[in-house]
Amino acid sequence: MGIEQGPLSHRDDIYRTIIETAHDIIWTLDTEGNFTFFNRRCEETSGYGLSDLIDHNFAPLIHPEDLPKVQEVFLKTLQGNPQSYEVRAYDRNGKMFVLSVNTAPLYKKNKIIGTVSFGRDITENKKMEETLRENEVRYRRLVDYSPYGIGIHSEGKIVYINLAGMNILGATKPEELIGESIFRIIHPDFHETVKERIRMEEEGKIAPQEHETFVRIDGTPVDVEIVSIPFTYNGKPAMYGVFRDITERKKLEEVSRENERLLLASKAKADLFAILSHEIRTPLTSIIGFTEVLKDAKIAGELNEKQVYFVEKILASSNHLLLLIDDILDLSKAESGKLELVTEKFSAPETINEAIALIGETATKRGIIIKKEFESFYMKADKRRFKQIMLNLLSNAVKFSKPEGGTVTITAKKIEDVAHISVSDTGIGIKKEDIGRLFWAFEQLESGISRKYGGTGLGLAISKKLVELHGGTIKVESIFGKGSTFTILLPLKSKKNLLNTRPTSGNHQQDSSVC
């Protein structure tokens, strides 16, 4: 197969053998761009026979987008300038393949009569390159948009940072960090730790996962968890770091530790209450019982005046201590949700009168007048706990009212399905800044009040808890030096939220809600 017919010289025969067995595709064109020869490898690649293309132009075989480039290369080659290029072409079946081509002028008697080209099929290489490019783009996007911060530093400088990394460090664009020293973003407390990690990585070791503190662009610290891997970046040693913000996790860990401490404290409190209930309350009840026996002359015999005084002191102190223990146990049960209500239907005014009867003697001794303004109505609640609430409020009102002429006024009425009950006194009142502390356990607002007026400091705290367990609210209005009004709102039938229900107007102007 060739462009001449007839006998060939031995040298020509050698050249032809080389051309026909060459791995490269070889073809020649005349000055018009028409094929004058191509070898067997060209036939195999294109699917065309020699007779199909001889004297036909190369243009129809070229991809339309590449044709202008190939035509320009062809003209330059005809001017005596060898060229190299890549081109997409089509075989006989319309399948595209890619060639890497070297082309040179073809001479005859020192005159350019066309071009000779050597091409290599690089279709598979191009496919691999395209796959690699696609993978690189895919992996780059995975890195860029990873939820973890990813950064690269080389020779002590930051050379790459992804979006998550910028967010963690408070940057809005890569330029704010690229080129900066790696220690720009490391908290000074961790500089030595980072230097040691870099030394390990330079030795080819993977440093263990670390907790460090970075410094954001605005100077604020951020806790991170980071792992680094040594690798080569642009031909230079570099470190590839993956990190995440663990600030919230550390907060949760601290909350968890605090919860653990609270659980231990709660257990200690439960143990204390068990001791109060069983180890102290039980023998204290016996002490009170035997002391009452001592007071009874019919049983223990007559006591002299001094002995009576001592026995009464023992009895009063024991009863006070028993009250304190009972209050602590009640408050503990209420706070832990273990205090159960036993509901029943009862007359509210009658139950309030029972509470008044218990403090009536104290009020009389102090010259306190008790006024009542009741409507007749029934409510469904825990009668014993309701009576306890009223007794706490009434005891406070009598205790803090001015003696000899002081007044305690109790009102009770029903508005729709809510009981409105208030206890007003003409006592010392409450300062505005103290109202927020009023319902705290063990809290008495003025130093010396406990010594002057007595009490455990738990009555109001317990009352508030009991009111809330019934689905109600308790509020206070007070003018310092003139007196206070405590108002409770309780549902008459079912437990419902009354937190947004306003009480009826009281006699005083200062109003503060505590619920």
Short mmCIF file of C-alpha atoms in Angstrom, two decimals:
data_model
loop_
_atom_site.label_atom_id
_atom_site.label_comp_id
_atom_site.label_asym_id
_atom_site.label_seq_id
_atom_site.Cartn_x
_atom_site.Cartn_y
_atom_site.Cartn_z
CA MET A 1 0.00 0.00 0.00
CA GLY A 2 1.53 3.38 -0.94
CA ILE A 3 1.49 6.36 -3.20
CA GLU A 4 3.66 4.83 -5.94
CA GLN A 5 3.25 1.67 -7.99
CA GLY A 6 6.02 -0.52 -9.36
CA PRO A 7 9.31 -1.81 -8.01
CA LEU A 8 10.82 -0.15 -4.90
CA SER A 9 14.41 0.15 -3.80
CA HIS A 10 15.56 -1.85 -0.80
CA ARG A 11 15.82 1.35 1.26
CA ASP A 12 12.30 2.43 0.38
CA ASP A 13 11.10 -1.02 1.34
CA ILE A 14 12.66 -0.63 4.79
CA TYR A 15 11.08 2.81 5.28
CA ARG A 16 7.68 1.54 4.23
CA THR A 17 7.90 -1.40 6.63
CA ILE A 18 8.74 0.96 9.48
CA ILE A 19 5.85 3.27 8.60
CA GLU A 20 3.30 0.47 8.23
CA THR A 21 4.25 -1.21 11.51
CA ALA A 22 4.62 1.98 13.54
CA HIS A 23 2.43 2.39 16.63
CA ASP A 24 1.78 6.03 15.67
CA ILE A 25 -0.80 7.14 13.12
CA ILE A 26 1.02 8.61 10.11
CA TRP A 27 -0.51 10.53 7.24
CA THR A 28 0.44 13.07 4.59
CA LEU A 29 -1.52 15.93 3.07
CA ASP A 30 -0.94 17.95 -0.07
CA THR A 31 -0.95 21.73 -0.04
CA GLU A 32 -4.76 21.72 -0.39
CA GLY A 33 -5.23 19.60 2.71
CA ASN A 34 -6.13 16.45 0.84
CA PHE A 35 -4.88 13.05 1.98
CA THR A 36 -2.03 11.60 -0.08
CA PHE A 37 -1.10 8.74 2.28
CA PHE A 38 -1.82 7.14 5.67
CA ASN A 39 -0.53 4.00 7.31
CA ARG A 40 -2.20 0.84 8.60
CA ARG A 41 -2.45 2.23 12.13
CA CYS A 42 -4.45 5.16 10.72
CA GLU A 43 -6.77 2.71 8.98
CA GLU A 44 -7.30 0.78 12.23
CA THR A 45 -8.05 3.91 14.24
CA SER A 46 -10.28 5.73 11.71
CA GLY A 47 -11.97 2.74 10.10
CA TYR A 48 -11.33 4.24 6.66
CA GLY A 49 -9.44 2.53 3.87
CA LEU A 50 -6.84 4.33 1.77
CA SER A 51 -9.20 4.54 -1.19
CA ASP A 52 -11.85 6.19 1.04
CA LEU A 53 -9.72 9.22 1.84
CA ILE A 54 -7.08 9.66 -0.85
CA ASP A 55 -7.62 13.01 -2.55
CA HIS A 56 -10.25 13.89 0.08
CA ASN A 57 -9.85 16.84 2.47
CA PHE A 58 -9.14 16.29 6.15
CA ALA A 59 -11.75 18.86 7.33
CA PRO A 60 -14.83 16.52 7.53
CA LEU A 61 -12.97 14.27 9.97
CA ILE A 62 -12.24 17.08 12.46
CA HIS A 63 -14.49 18.14 15.36
CA PRO A 64 -16.11 21.47 14.33
CA GLU A 65 -14.80 23.25 17.42
CA ASP A 66 -11.22 22.17 16.66
CA LEU A 67 -11.29 22.77 12.89
CA PRO A 68 -10.20 26.46 12.94
CA LYS A 69 -7.19 25.56 15.11
CA VAL A 70 -6.18 22.66 12.81
CA GLN A 71 -6.52 24.82 9.70
CA GLU A 72 -4.29 27.45 11.29
CA VAL A 73 -1.73 24.78 12.22
CA PHE A 74 -1.84 23.43 8.65
CA LEU A 75 -1.10 26.86 7.17
CA LYS A 76 1.79 27.50 9.57
CA THR A 77 3.26 24.10 8.72
CA LEU A 78 3.10 24.90 5.00
CA GLN A 79 5.12 28.00 5.85
CA GLY A 80 7.89 25.73 7.13
CA ASN A 81 7.05 25.74 10.85
CA PRO A 82 6.57 22.35 12.56
CA GLN A 83 3.60 22.28 14.96
CA SER A 84 2.27 20.24 17.89
CA TYR A 85 -1.38 20.11 18.91
CA GLU A 86 -4.25 18.00 20.18
CA VAL A 87 -7.35 17.44 18.09
CA ARG A 88 -10.69 15.67 18.32
CA ALA A 89 -11.60 13.64 15.21
CA TYR A 90 -14.31 11.17 14.13
CA ASP A 91 -13.94 7.62 12.82
CA ARG A 92 -16.00 6.01 10.08
CA ASN A 93 -18.82 5.24 12.58
CA GLY A 94 -18.97 8.78 13.96
CA LYS A 95 -17.18 7.88 17.20
CA MET A 96 -14.92 10.61 18.50
CA PHE A 97 -11.28 10.01 19.38
CA VAL A 98 -8.50 12.34 20.47
CA LEU A 99 -5.04 12.60 18.88
CA SER A 100 -1.81 14.19 20.04
CA VAL A 101 -0.19 15.32 16.79
CA ASN A 102 3.25 16.46 15.65
CA THR A 103 3.21 17.81 12.09
CA ALA A 104 6.03 19.02 9.82
CA PRO A 105 6.47 20.31 6.25
CA LEU A 106 6.89 17.62 3.54
CA TYR A 107 9.64 18.54 1.08
CA LYS A 108 10.47 17.44 -2.44
CA LYS A 109 13.58 18.95 -4.05
CA ASN A 110 13.64 21.62 -1.33
CA LYS A 111 10.08 22.61 -2.07
CA ILE A 112 7.18 22.16 0.37
CA ILE A 113 4.66 19.90 -1.28
CA GLY A 114 2.48 19.24 1.77
CA THR A 115 2.65 18.08 5.38
CA VAL A 116 3.48 14.87 7.20
CA SER A 117 1.85 14.19 10.59
CA PHE A 118 2.47 11.71 13.39
CA GLY A 119 -0.43 11.20 15.75
CA ARG A 120 -0.98 9.13 18.89
CA ASP A 121 -4.42 8.09 20.11
CA ILE A 122 -4.76 9.64 23.58
CA THR A 123 -8.51 9.10 23.95
CA GLU A 124 -8.18 6.90 27.05
CA ASN A 125 -5.64 9.28 28.57
CA LYS A 126 -8.05 12.16 28.05
CA LYS A 127 -10.85 10.18 29.64
CA MET A 128 -8.63 9.49 32.63
CA GLU A 129 -7.64 13.16 32.82
CA GLU A 130 -11.28 14.20 32.68
CA THR A 131 -12.16 11.68 35.38
CA LEU A 132 -9.31 13.00 37.51
CA ARG A 133 -10.48 16.58 36.95
CA GLU A 134 -14.05 15.66 37.87
CA ASN A 135 -12.83 13.84 40.97
CA GLU A 136 -10.64 16.79 41.88
CA VAL A 137 -13.60 19.15 41.54
CA ARG A 138 -15.78 16.76 43.51
CA TYR A 139 -13.24 16.33 46.29
CA ARG A 140 -12.49 20.05 46.31
CA ARG A 141 -16.18 20.74 46.80
CA LEU A 142 -16.36 18.12 49.54
CA VAL A 143 -13.47 19.85 51.28
CA ASP A 144 -14.76 23.37 50.62
CA TYR A 145 -18.24 22.58 51.91
CA SER A 146 -17.33 20.07 54.61
CA PRO A 147 -19.10 20.72 57.94
CA TYR A 148 -15.67 20.40 59.55
CA GLY A 149 -13.08 23.12 59.39
CA ILE A 150 -10.22 22.12 57.08
CA GLY A 151 -7.01 24.07 56.73
CA ILE A 152 -3.52 23.61 55.29
CA HIS A 153 -0.40 25.30 56.54
CA SER A 154 3.03 25.09 54.97
CA GLU A 155 6.27 26.67 56.18
CA GLY A 156 4.35 28.18 59.08
CA LYS A 157 1.81 29.98 56.86
CA ILE A 158 -1.86 29.25 56.22
CA VAL A 159 -2.22 28.33 52.54
CA TYR A 160 -5.81 27.03 52.48
CA ILE A 161 -8.94 27.30 54.60
CA ASN A 162 -12.44 26.01 53.78
CA LEU A 163 -15.81 27.67 54.44
CA ALA A 164 -16.44 25.88 57.73
CA GLY A 165 -12.96 26.86 58.89
CA MET A 166 -13.63 30.49 57.99
CA ASN A 167 -16.92 30.39 59.90
CA ILE A 168 -15.27 28.92 62.99
CA LEU A 169 -12.55 31.60 62.86
CA GLY A 170 -14.99 34.42 62.09
CA ALA A 171 -13.55 35.20 58.63
CA THR A 172 -15.75 36.32 55.74
CA LYS A 173 -13.22 35.61 52.97
CA PRO A 174 -10.12 33.39 52.63
CA GLU A 175 -7.83 36.39 52.14
CA GLU A 176 -8.30 37.30 55.81
CA LEU A 177 -6.40 34.14 56.76
CA ILE A 178 -4.34 33.00 53.75
CA GLY A 179 -0.71 33.97 54.22
CA GLU A 180 -1.09 34.54 57.97
CA SER A 181 1.14 32.75 60.45
CA ILE A 182 -0.44 29.59 61.84
CA PHE A 183 0.15 31.03 65.31
CA ARG A 184 -2.11 33.97 64.44
CA ILE A 185 -5.10 31.70 65.02
CA ILE A 186 -3.66 29.71 67.95
CA HIS A 187 -4.27 30.92 71.49
CA PRO A 188 -0.95 31.72 73.23
CA ASP A 189 -1.67 29.06 75.86
CA PHE A 190 -1.41 26.42 73.12
CA HIS A 191 1.64 27.66 71.16
CA GLU A 192 3.97 25.08 72.71
CA THR A 193 1.43 22.30 72.16
CA VAL A 194 1.19 23.20 68.47
CA LYS A 195 4.98 23.42 68.09
CA GLU A 196 5.31 19.94 69.55
CA ARG A 197 2.63 18.63 67.19
CA ILE A 198 4.42 20.18 64.21
CA ARG A 199 7.67 18.51 65.30
CA MET A 200 5.90 15.15 65.45
CA GLU A 201 4.38 15.64 62.02
CA GLU A 202 7.73 16.66 60.52
CA GLU A 203 8.98 13.27 61.67
CA GLY A 204 6.15 11.66 59.72
CA LYS A 205 4.05 10.88 62.78
CA ILE A 206 0.32 11.59 63.00
CA ALA A 207 -0.28 13.66 66.11
CA PRO A 208 -3.12 12.47 68.34
CA GLN A 209 -6.41 14.33 68.36
CA GLU A 210 -6.09 17.43 70.49
CA HIS A 211 -8.33 19.96 72.18
CA GLU A 212 -7.03 23.46 71.58
CA THR A 213 -8.23 27.03 71.71
CA PHE A 214 -8.12 29.05 68.49
CA VAL A 215 -8.42 32.82 68.25
CA ARG A 216 -11.07 34.24 65.93
CA ILE A 217 -10.56 37.25 63.67
CA ASP A 218 -12.24 39.46 66.28
CA GLY A 219 -9.91 38.17 69.01
CA THR A 220 -12.44 35.99 70.83
CA PRO A 221 -11.41 32.43 71.78
CA VAL A 222 -13.07 29.34 70.34
CA ASP A 223 -12.51 25.79 71.60
CA VAL A 224 -11.75 23.24 68.87
CA GLU A 225 -10.94 19.58 68.46
CA ILE A 226 -8.26 19.03 65.81
CA VAL A 227 -6.30 16.26 64.12
CA SER A 228 -3.39 16.97 61.72
CA ILE A 229 -1.77 14.87 59.00
CA PRO A 230 1.58 15.62 57.29
CA PHE A 231 1.57 15.65 53.47
CA THR A 232 3.13 17.46 50.50
CA TYR A 233 1.46 20.59 49.15
CA ASN A 234 2.78 22.15 45.94
CA GLY A 235 5.99 20.20 46.40
CA LYS A 236 6.57 21.45 49.94
CA PRO A 237 6.04 19.82 53.36
CA ALA A 238 2.67 20.82 54.79
CA MET A 239 0.12 19.96 57.47
CA TYR A 240 -3.49 19.11 56.72
CA GLY A 241 -5.69 19.93 59.72
CA VAL A 242 -9.32 18.95 60.30
CA PHE A 243 -11.02 20.73 63.19
CA ARG A 244 -14.44 21.44 64.63
CA ASP A 245 -15.91 23.91 67.08
CA ILE A 246 -16.57 22.15 70.39
CA THR A 247 -17.59 25.24 72.36
CA GLU A 248 -21.19 24.05 72.69
CA ARG A 249 -20.05 20.53 73.49
CA LYS A 250 -17.83 21.85 76.28
CA LYS A 251 -20.79 23.82 77.60
CA LEU A 252 -22.90 20.65 77.54
CA GLU A 253 -20.10 18.76 79.28
CA GLU A 254 -20.00 21.48 81.93
CA VAL A 255 -23.79 21.25 82.26
CA SER A 256 -23.43 17.48 82.58
CA ARG A 257 -20.81 17.90 85.30
CA GLU A 258 -23.03 20.44 87.03
CA ASN A 259 -25.97 18.04 86.80
CA GLU A 260 -23.79 15.35 88.33
CA ARG A 261 -22.87 17.71 91.14
CA LEU A 262 -26.55 18.55 91.59
CA LEU A 263 -27.44 14.86 91.70
CA LEU A 264 -24.83 14.33 94.39
CA ALA A 265 -26.16 17.36 96.25
CA SER A 266 -29.70 16.07 95.83
CA LYS A 267 -28.65 12.69 97.22
CA ALA A 268 -26.93 14.41 100.14
CA LYS A 269 -30.10 16.43 100.71
CA ALA A 270 -32.22 13.30 100.57
CA ASP A 271 -29.91 11.64 103.08
CA LEU A 272 -30.17 14.70 105.32
CA PHE A 273 -33.95 14.67 105.14
CA ALA A 274 -33.96 10.98 105.98
CA ILE A 275 -31.89 11.80 109.06
CA LEU A 276 -34.21 14.70 109.91
CA SER A 277 -37.26 12.52 109.49
CA HIS A 278 -36.10 9.40 111.29
CA GLU A 279 -33.11 10.24 113.47
CA ILE A 280 -34.21 13.65 114.78
CA ARG A 281 -37.97 14.00 114.39
CA THR A 282 -38.83 10.72 116.11
CA PRO A 283 -36.83 11.32 119.32
CA LEU A 284 -37.90 14.99 119.26
CA THR A 285 -41.53 13.89 119.35
CA SER A 286 -40.71 11.79 122.40
CA ILE A 287 -39.02 14.78 124.09
CA ILE A 288 -42.13 16.90 123.49
CA GLY A 289 -44.34 14.13 124.84
CA PHE A 290 -42.32 13.65 128.04
CA THR A 291 -42.03 17.42 128.55
CA GLU A 292 -45.81 17.74 128.38
CA VAL A 293 -46.00 14.95 130.96
CA LEU A 294 -43.68 16.95 133.25
CA LYS A 295 -46.04 19.93 132.97
CA ASP A 296 -48.97 17.84 134.07
CA ALA A 297 -48.96 18.04 137.89
CA LYS A 298 -51.39 15.15 138.12
CA ILE A 299 -48.83 12.84 136.52
CA ALA A 300 -45.39 14.20 137.45
CA GLY A 301 -46.27 16.12 140.56
CA GLU A 302 -46.07 19.82 141.33
CA LEU A 303 -43.16 21.82 139.88
CA ASN A 304 -41.77 24.98 141.40
CA GLU A 305 -41.78 28.23 139.44
CA LYS A 306 -38.24 27.80 138.14
CA GLN A 307 -38.90 24.22 137.02
CA VAL A 308 -42.08 25.29 135.21
CA TYR A 309 -40.08 28.00 133.41
CA PHE A 310 -37.45 25.48 132.25
CA VAL A 311 -40.04 22.93 131.14
CA GLU A 312 -41.93 25.55 129.13
CA LYS A 313 -38.66 26.66 127.47
CA ILE A 314 -37.88 23.05 126.55
CA LEU A 315 -41.38 22.58 125.16
CA ALA A 316 -41.37 25.84 123.17
CA SER A 317 -37.92 25.17 121.68
CA SER A 318 -38.81 21.57 120.84
CA ASN A 319 -42.05 22.60 119.15
CA HIS A 320 -40.18 25.26 117.15
CA LEU A 321 -37.58 22.70 116.06
CA LEU A 322 -40.31 20.21 115.13
CA LEU A 323 -42.03 22.90 113.06
CA LEU A 324 -38.75 23.67 111.28
CA ILE A 325 -38.17 19.99 110.48
CA ASP A 326 -41.72 19.60 109.18
CA ASP A 327 -41.33 22.72 107.04
CA ILE A 328 -38.04 21.49 105.57
CA LEU A 329 -39.56 18.10 104.76
CA ASP A 330 -42.62 19.72 103.17
CA LEU A 331 -40.46 22.05 101.06
CA SER A 332 -38.25 19.17 99.95
CA LYS A 333 -41.25 17.09 98.90
CA ALA A 334 -42.76 20.03 97.00
CA GLU A 335 -39.49 20.81 95.16
CA SER A 336 -38.93 17.17 94.20
CA GLY A 337 -42.52 16.66 93.06
CA LYS A 338 -43.13 14.02 95.72
CA LEU A 339 -45.73 16.00 97.64
CA GLU A 340 -49.10 14.57 96.65
CA LEU A 341 -52.36 16.46 97.03
CA VAL A 342 -55.45 14.75 98.43
CA THR A 343 -58.35 16.70 96.95
CA GLU A 344 -61.79 16.96 98.49
CA LYS A 345 -64.71 19.36 98.40
CA PHE A 346 -64.90 21.74 101.37
CA SER A 347 -66.16 25.16 102.42
CA ALA A 348 -63.42 27.73 101.95
CA PRO A 349 -64.69 30.17 104.64
CA GLU A 350 -65.06 27.40 107.22
CA THR A 351 -61.52 26.15 106.61
CA ILE A 352 -60.14 29.69 106.82
CA ASN A 353 -61.96 30.10 110.15
CA GLU A 354 -60.24 26.94 111.40
CA ALA A 355 -56.87 28.51 110.58
CA ILE A 356 -57.90 31.78 112.27
CA ALA A 357 -58.82 29.85 115.41
CA LEU A 358 -55.26 28.48 115.62
CA ILE A 359 -53.69 31.95 115.68
CA GLY A 360 -56.55 33.69 117.50
CA GLU A 361 -54.94 33.47 120.94
CA THR A 362 -51.67 34.95 119.64
CA ALA A 363 -53.56 37.78 117.93
CA THR A 364 -55.50 38.55 121.13
CA LYS A 365 -52.35 38.62 123.25
CA ARG A 366 -50.76 41.12 120.84
CA GLY A 367 -53.89 43.26 120.62
CA ILE A 368 -54.38 42.51 116.91
CA ILE A 369 -57.89 42.84 115.52
CA ILE A 370 -58.90 40.24 112.91
CA LYS A 371 -61.51 41.29 110.34
CA LYS A 372 -63.24 38.89 107.96
CA GLU A 373 -65.00 39.56 104.65
CA PHE A 374 -66.19 36.19 103.36
CA GLU A 375 -68.50 34.97 100.63
CA SER A 376 -69.86 31.47 101.01
CA PHE A 377 -68.40 29.09 98.42
CA TYR A 378 -66.93 25.62 98.11
CA MET A 379 -63.69 24.57 96.48
CA LYS A 380 -62.05 21.28 95.50
CA ALA A 381 -58.46 21.09 96.75
CA ASP A 382 -56.27 19.51 99.40
CA LYS A 383 -57.98 20.84 102.53
CA ARG A 384 -55.03 20.22 104.88
CA ARG A 385 -52.58 21.99 102.54
CA PHE A 386 -55.01 24.86 101.93
CA LYS A 387 -55.32 25.29 105.69
CA GLN A 388 -51.50 25.21 105.93
CA ILE A 389 -51.25 28.02 103.35
CA MET A 390 -53.78 30.15 105.22
CA LEU A 391 -52.10 29.49 108.58
CA ASN A 392 -48.70 30.57 107.18
CA LEU A 393 -50.14 33.80 105.74
CA LEU A 394 -52.17 34.57 108.89
CA SER A 395 -49.22 33.81 111.20
CA ASN A 396 -47.02 36.22 109.24
CA ALA A 397 -49.73 38.90 109.23
CA VAL A 398 -50.21 38.66 113.02
CA LYS A 399 -46.48 38.40 113.66
CA PHE A 400 -45.55 41.52 111.65
CA SER A 401 -48.60 43.69 112.48
CA LYS A 402 -48.13 46.53 114.93
CA PRO A 403 -49.27 45.42 118.40
CA GLU A 404 -52.09 47.12 120.25
CA GLY A 405 -54.29 48.37 117.44
CA GLY A 406 -52.94 46.46 114.47
CA THR A 407 -55.44 44.94 112.06
CA VAL A 408 -55.40 41.78 109.94
CA THR A 409 -58.10 41.60 107.26
CA ILE A 410 -59.00 38.38 105.45
CA THR A 411 -61.20 38.45 102.34
CA ALA A 412 -62.45 35.42 100.45
CA LYS A 413 -64.67 35.49 97.40
CA LYS A 414 -65.38 33.61 94.22
CA ILE A 415 -65.02 35.19 90.77
CA GLU A 416 -66.27 32.78 88.12
CA ASP A 417 -64.42 29.50 88.88
CA VAL A 418 -61.48 31.07 90.75
CA ALA A 419 -61.14 31.67 94.49
CA HIS A 420 -59.66 35.08 95.36
CA ILE A 421 -58.33 35.08 98.93
CA SER A 422 -56.27 37.89 100.42
CA VAL A 423 -54.65 38.52 103.81
CA SER A 424 -53.81 42.15 104.62
CA ASP A 425 -51.93 43.52 107.63
CA THR A 426 -50.94 46.91 109.01
CA GLY A 427 -47.43 45.77 109.79
CA ILE A 428 -43.89 46.73 108.85
CA GLY A 429 -44.38 46.28 105.11
CA ILE A 430 -41.76 45.24 102.56
CA LYS A 431 -39.21 47.32 100.68
CA LYS A 432 -39.63 47.29 96.90
CA GLU A 433 -36.12 45.88 96.35
CA ASP A 434 -36.81 43.02 98.76
CA ILE A 435 -40.03 41.73 97.22
CA GLY A 436 -38.19 39.51 94.73
CA ARG A 437 -36.55 37.61 97.62
CA LEU A 438 -39.72 37.22 99.61
CA PHE A 439 -40.51 33.64 98.63
CA TRP A 440 -36.95 32.30 98.87
CA ALA A 441 -36.42 29.46 101.32
CA PHE A 442 -34.76 30.40 104.63
CA GLU A 443 -34.97 34.08 103.63
CA GLN A 444 -35.89 36.82 106.10
CA LEU A 445 -35.54 40.27 104.65
CA GLU A 446 -34.03 42.22 107.53
CA SER A 447 -31.20 41.13 109.79
CA GLY A 448 -32.58 40.64 113.27
CA ILE A 449 -36.12 39.80 112.10
CA SER A 450 -35.71 36.17 113.05
CA ARG A 451 -34.57 37.11 116.53
CA LYS A 452 -37.30 39.72 116.94
CA TYR A 453 -40.26 37.92 115.35
CA GLY A 454 -39.20 34.27 115.26
CA GLY A 455 -40.07 31.83 112.49
CA THR A 456 -38.18 29.49 110.18
CA GLY A 457 -38.10 31.59 107.02
CA LEU A 458 -39.83 28.75 105.15
CA GLY A 459 -43.53 29.59 105.50
CA LEU A 460 -43.88 31.74 102.39
CA ALA A 461 -41.64 29.46 100.29
CA ILE A 462 -43.80 26.47 101.24
CA SER A 463 -47.03 28.42 100.66
CA LYS A 464 -45.89 29.42 97.17
CA LYS A 465 -45.06 25.79 96.30
CA LEU A 466 -48.41 24.56 97.63
CA VAL A 467 -50.34 27.24 95.73
CA GLU A 468 -48.54 26.34 92.50
CA LEU A 469 -49.20 22.63 93.06
CA HIS A 470 -52.89 23.54 93.07
CA GLY A 471 -52.44 25.40 89.77
CA GLY A 472 -52.73 28.80 91.41
CA THR A 473 -50.66 31.94 91.96
CA ILE A 474 -49.62 34.01 94.94
CA LYS A 475 -48.90 37.74 94.73
CA VAL A 476 -47.97 40.50 97.12
CA GLU A 477 -48.61 44.23 97.28
CA SER A 478 -46.85 46.29 99.92
CA ILE A 479 -45.93 49.76 101.12
CA PHE A 480 -42.90 49.78 103.36
CA GLY A 481 -43.84 50.89 106.89
CA LYS A 482 -47.60 50.57 106.30
CA GLY A 483 -48.35 46.93 105.62
CA SER A 484 -48.77 44.20 103.02
CA THR A 485 -51.47 42.28 101.21
CA PHE A 486 -50.92 38.69 100.06
CA THR A 487 -53.40 37.42 97.49
CA ILE A 488 -53.78 33.85 96.31
CA LEU A 489 -55.81 32.72 93.32
CA LEU A 490 -56.88 29.07 93.27
CA PRO A 491 -59.09 27.20 90.79
CA LEU A 492 -62.30 26.00 92.43
CA LYS A 493 -62.67 22.81 90.41
CA SER A 494 -59.81 21.64 88.24
CA LYS A 495 -56.12 22.48 88.23
CA LYS A 496 -55.41 25.06 85.54
CA ASN A 497 -52.81 27.71 84.87
CA LEU A 498 -53.69 31.01 86.53
CA LEU A 499 -50.31 32.68 86.05
CA ASN A 500 -51.76 35.40 83.83
CA THR A 501 -54.80 36.10 85.99
CA ARG A 502 -54.66 39.44 87.80
CA PRO A 503 -55.83 39.61 91.41
CA THR A 504 -58.45 42.04 92.59
CA SER A 505 -57.15 45.43 93.63
CA GLY A 506 -55.71 45.60 97.13
CA ASN A 507 -55.53 48.50 99.58
CA HIS A 508 -51.91 49.41 98.78
CA GLN A 509 -50.27 50.90 95.76
CA GLN A 510 -46.98 49.01 95.44
CA ASP A 511 -47.60 45.92 93.23
CA SER A 512 -45.16 43.15 92.49
CA SER A 513 -45.98 39.72 91.11
CA VAL A 514 -44.09 36.78 92.53
CA CYS A 515 -45.09 33.52 90.92
#
